C-alpha cells in the first residue's frame, strides 16, 4: 500500500463536543501508524494547548496555530509571527471598539483584559483556563496568533483593512487573527516537502472554516459529518461525524486501514 501523510484537525475532528477523543479514533491512529502512514495534527490550537492529544495519540508531527508553528518529531520546521505593526493597529482599533484580545506566544497565552465574559465563554468551549493578563505582551514578544472577541455584526470593522492579516471565525464571540499568507495548508506543504511526500499523497480531515484551504490543497480532503457546509462543499469525501466514529470509518473506506 502506498504510504500517506495524514493530518487531523483537533476540535470537532479528533475531539468530540466534550473535548474527548473517541476510542475509535485512537484505534484508527494506531492502525494508520502500523500500516506505515505518518499521522500529523493540523490545528488552530497552540502546541501547549494540545499536550493531552499528543500524550493519548503519540503524534509528534503537527501544524499548529493555523500554520504558524510547524514541527516534526520535536524539530521546529518553521515559525511565523504576526506582523507587529499591523497587530499593533488591530490592538488600537480593538481598544477603541471595546473588543478584548488574546495573544499566543511561544510558551503561553495572554489576555488584554482581566475577567472578560466573552473571553471566558469562548475559551471555555475549548476547556481552556482564562489566560494570564498582559495587555502589552505583543510589544516585546513574537505573537503567532491572536484572538479578537466580537460578534459577527462587527466583522466589517476589521475585514479587508489589514494587508497582511485575515480572520477566521471559530466561535460566535471570537475570531482567529492570522497572516494572509499562512494557513494549515501552507504548514502541510512545508511538512510534505520535508518528509518527501507530494500533496497528492496527503489526506486531511477537518470540520471548520479554517480547514478549507487544507482540504482543497491535498490529494484527499475529508470533511467530518459535523463539518460546516462550506467544507462539505469542497471536500473529496464526507465521512460520519466525530461522535459516529467518522475518522475510523473514513480510514477503512479510503483503504488506509483494515476494518
Coordinates of C-alpha atoms in Angstrom, one line a residue:
X1 CA 0.0 0.0 0.0
X2 CA 1.2 3.5 -0.8
X3 CA 2.2 5.3 2.3
X4 CA 0.3 8.5 3.1
X5 CA 0.8 11.6 5.2
X6 CA -2.4 12.1 7.1
X7 CA -3.4 15.3 9.0
X8 CA -6.2 15.5 11.6
X9 CA -7.8 18.7 12.9
X10 CA -8.4 18.6 16.7
X11 CA -11.7 20.3 17.7
X12 CA -14.6 18.6 16.1
X13 CA -12.4 16.1 14.3
X14 CA -10.1 14.3 16.9
X15 CA -12.1 15.8 19.8
X16 CA -15.8 15.3 20.2
X17 CA -18.0 18.0 21.6
X18 CA -16.9 17.1 25.2
X19 CA -13.3 17.6 24.2
X20 CA -12.6 13.9 24.5
X21 CA -11.0 11.5 21.9
X22 CA -13.3 8.6 20.9
X23 CA -11.7 5.2 21.3
X24 CA -12.3 4.5 17.6
X25 CA -10.1 7.5 16.7
X26 CA -7.3 6.3 18.9
X27 CA -7.6 2.8 17.3
X28 CA -7.6 4.4 13.8
X29 CA -4.4 6.4 14.5
X30 CA -2.7 3.3 15.9
X31 CA -3.6 1.2 12.8
X32 CA -2.5 4.0 10.5
X33 CA 0.9 4.0 12.1
X34 CA 1.1 0.2 11.9
X35 CA 0.4 0.5 8.2
X36 CA 3.4 2.8 7.8
X37 CA 1.5 6.0 7.3
X38 CA 2.7 9.2 9.0
X39 CA 0.0 10.9 11.1
X40 CA 0.1 14.6 12.0
X41 CA -2.1 17.2 13.6
X42 CA -3.3 20.4 11.9
X43 CA -5.0 22.7 14.3
X44 CA -5.7 26.3 15.3
X45 CA -4.5 25.5 18.8
X46 CA -1.1 26.3 20.1
X47 CA 1.2 23.3 21.0
X48 CA 0.8 23.9 24.7
X49 CA -3.0 23.6 24.2
X50 CA -3.0 20.0 22.9
X51 CA -0.5 18.2 25.1
X52 CA -3.3 15.8 26.1
X53 CA -3.8 14.8 22.4
X54 CA -0.1 14.2 22.0
X55 CA 0.0 12.0 25.1
X56 CA -3.0 10.0 24.0
X57 CA -2.1 9.5 20.4
X58 CA 1.7 9.8 20.4
X59 CA 1.5 12.1 17.4
X60 CA 4.7 14.2 17.3
X61 CA 4.2 16.0 13.9
X62 CA 2.0 19.0 13.8
X63 CA 0.9 22.2 12.1
X64 CA -0.3 24.4 14.9
X65 CA -1.9 27.9 15.2
X66 CA -3.3 27.6 11.7
X67 CA 0.2 27.2 10.2
X68 CA 2.2 29.5 12.4
X69 CA 4.3 26.8 14.1
X70 CA 5.3 23.7 12.2
X71 CA 7.0 20.8 14.0
X72 CA 8.2 17.2 13.1
X73 CA 9.4 14.8 15.7
X74 CA 10.3 17.7 18.1
X75 CA 12.1 19.7 15.4
X76 CA 10.8 23.1 14.5
X77 CA 10.4 23.3 10.8
X78 CA 9.0 26.9 10.7
X79 CA 7.7 29.7 13.0
X80 CA 5.9 32.7 11.6
X81 CA 4.9 35.5 14.0
X82 CA 2.3 38.1 13.1
X83 CA 3.4 41.4 11.6
X84 CA 3.9 43.6 14.7
X85 CA 3.0 46.9 13.0
X86 CA -0.4 45.6 11.8
X87 CA -1.0 43.7 15.0
X88 CA -0.5 47.0 16.9
X89 CA -3.0 48.6 14.6
X90 CA -5.5 45.9 15.4
X91 CA -4.9 46.3 19.1
X92 CA -5.5 50.0 18.9
X93 CA -8.7 49.6 16.9
X94 CA -9.9 46.8 19.2
X95 CA -9.3 49.0 22.2
X96 CA -11.5 51.8 20.6
X97 CA -14.2 49.3 19.9
X98 CA -14.0 47.7 23.4
X99 CA -13.0 44.4 21.9
X100 CA -10.6 42.3 24.0
X101 CA -7.8 40.3 22.5
X102 CA -5.8 37.2 23.4
X103 CA -2.1 36.7 22.3
X104 CA -0.5 33.4 21.6
X105 CA 3.3 33.4 22.3
X106 CA 5.9 30.7 22.2
X107 CA 5.1 29.1 25.5
X108 CA 1.9 30.7 26.8
X109 CA -1.2 32.7 26.1
X110 CA -2.1 36.2 27.4
X111 CA -5.2 38.4 27.5
X112 CA -5.6 42.1 27.0
X113 CA -8.3 42.3 29.7
X114 CA -9.0 40.6 33.0
X115 CA -12.2 38.7 33.7
X116 CA -13.8 39.4 30.4
X117 CA -17.0 37.4 29.8
X118 CA -16.5 37.0 26.1
X119 CA -13.0 35.6 26.6
X120 CA -14.3 33.2 29.4
X121 CA -17.2 31.9 27.3
X122 CA -15.2 31.4 24.1
X123 CA -12.2 29.8 25.6
X124 CA -14.4 27.8 28.0
X125 CA -15.6 25.8 25.0
X126 CA -12.0 24.7 24.5
X127 CA -11.8 23.7 28.2
X128 CA -9.1 26.3 28.4
X129 CA -8.2 28.3 31.6
X130 CA -8.5 32.1 31.5
X131 CA -5.2 33.5 30.1
X132 CA -2.8 35.5 32.2
X133 CA -3.3 39.2 31.9
X134 CA -0.6 41.0 29.9
X135 CA -2.1 43.7 27.7
X136 CA 1.3 44.8 26.2
X137 CA 2.7 41.3 25.6
X138 CA 2.7 41.8 21.8
X139 CA 5.1 44.8 22.0
X140 CA 8.1 42.8 23.2
X141 CA 7.4 39.2 22.2
X142 CA 6.5 37.4 19.0
X143 CA 2.8 36.7 18.7
X144 CA 1.9 33.7 16.4
X145 CA -1.8 34.1 16.5
X146 CA -4.3 36.4 18.2
X147 CA -8.0 36.1 19.0
X148 CA -10.3 39.0 18.8
X149 CA -13.6 38.9 20.6
X150 CA -16.7 40.4 19.0
X151 CA -19.9 39.2 17.3
X152 CA -20.3 38.8 13.5
X153 CA -22.2 42.0 13.1
X154 CA -19.0 43.9 13.8
X155 CA -16.8 41.9 11.4
X156 CA -16.8 44.8 9.0
X157 CA -14.8 46.9 11.4
X158 CA -11.7 44.7 10.7
X159 CA -12.3 42.8 7.4
X160 CA -10.1 43.8 4.5
X161 CA -8.4 46.6 6.4
X162 CA -5.1 44.9 7.1
X163 CA -2.9 43.9 4.2
X164 CA -1.1 41.0 5.9
X165 CA -3.8 39.6 8.2
X166 CA -7.0 37.7 7.8
X167 CA -9.7 36.4 10.2
X168 CA -11.3 33.0 10.9
X169 CA -14.5 32.9 13.0
X170 CA -14.4 29.9 15.2
X171 CA -17.0 31.0 17.8
X172 CA -20.0 33.3 17.8
X173 CA -17.9 35.7 20.0
X174 CA -14.4 35.2 18.6
X175 CA -12.2 35.1 15.5
X176 CA -8.6 34.0 14.9
X177 CA -6.2 36.6 13.6
X178 CA -3.6 35.0 11.3
X179 CA -1.3 36.1 8.4
X180 CA -2.8 36.3 4.9
X181 CA -0.1 34.1 3.5
X182 CA -0.3 31.4 6.2
X183 CA -2.8 28.6 6.8
X184 CA -2.9 24.9 7.8
X185 CA -2.3 24.2 4.1
X186 CA 0.9 26.1 4.0
X187 CA 2.2 24.2 7.0
X188 CA 1.2 20.9 5.4
X189 CA 3.1 21.9 2.2
X190 CA 6.3 22.5 4.3
X191 CA 6.0 19.2 6.1
X192 CA 5.2 17.3 2.9
X193 CA 8.3 18.7 1.3
X194 CA 10.4 17.9 4.4
X195 CA 9.1 14.3 4.6
X196 CA 9.3 13.6 0.9
X197 CA 5.5 13.4 0.1
X198 CA 3.7 15.1 -2.8
X199 CA 0.5 16.9 -1.9
X200 CA -1.4 14.1 -3.8
X201 CA -0.1 11.7 -1.2
X202 CA -1.6 13.7 1.7
X203 CA -5.0 13.1 3.3
X204 CA -6.5 15.8 5.6
X205 CA -9.5 15.6 8.0
X206 CA -11.4 18.7 9.2
X207 CA -14.6 20.3 10.2
X208 CA -14.2 24.1 10.4
X209 CA -13.8 27.2 8.2
X210 CA -10.1 27.2 8.8
X211 CA -9.8 23.8 7.2
X212 CA -11.0 24.9 3.7
X213 CA -7.5 25.6 2.3
X214 CA -6.0 22.3 3.6
X215 CA -8.9 20.1 2.3
X216 CA -8.7 21.7 -1.2
X217 CA -4.9 21.6 -1.4
X218 CA -4.3 18.0 -0.5
X219 CA -4.9 14.8 -2.5
X220 CA -7.8 13.8 -0.4
X221 CA -9.8 16.2 1.8
X222 CA -12.2 14.6 4.2
X223 CA -15.0 16.6 5.9
X224 CA -16.4 15.3 9.1
X225 CA -20.2 14.8 9.2
X226 CA -20.4 17.6 11.7
X227 CA -18.4 19.9 9.4
X228 CA -19.6 23.4 8.3
X229 CA -21.4 23.4 5.0
X230 CA -18.5 25.4 3.3
X231 CA -16.2 22.5 4.0
X232 CA -18.6 19.8 2.8
X233 CA -19.0 21.7 -0.5
X234 CA -15.3 21.5 -1.3
X235 CA -14.2 18.1 0.2
X236 CA -13.4 15.0 -1.7
X237 CA -15.1 12.7 0.8
X238 CA -17.6 13.3 3.6
X239 CA -17.5 10.9 6.5
X240 CA -19.6 10.4 9.5
X241 CA -19.5 12.8 12.5
X242 CA -16.8 12.5 15.2
X243 CA -19.4 11.0 17.5
X244 CA -20.2 8.3 14.9
X245 CA -16.6 7.1 14.5
X246 CA -16.1 9.3 11.5
X247 CA -12.3 9.1 11.4
X248 CA -12.1 5.3 11.7
X249 CA -14.9 4.8 9.2
X250 CA -13.2 7.0 6.6
X251 CA -9.8 5.4 7.1
X252 CA -11.4 2.0 6.4
X253 CA -13.4 3.2 3.4
X254 CA -10.4 5.0 1.9
X255 CA -8.4 1.8 2.2
X256 CA -5.9 3.4 4.7
X257 CA -6.5 0.7 7.3
X258 CA -8.2 -2.7 7.6
X259 CA -11.5 -2.9 9.4

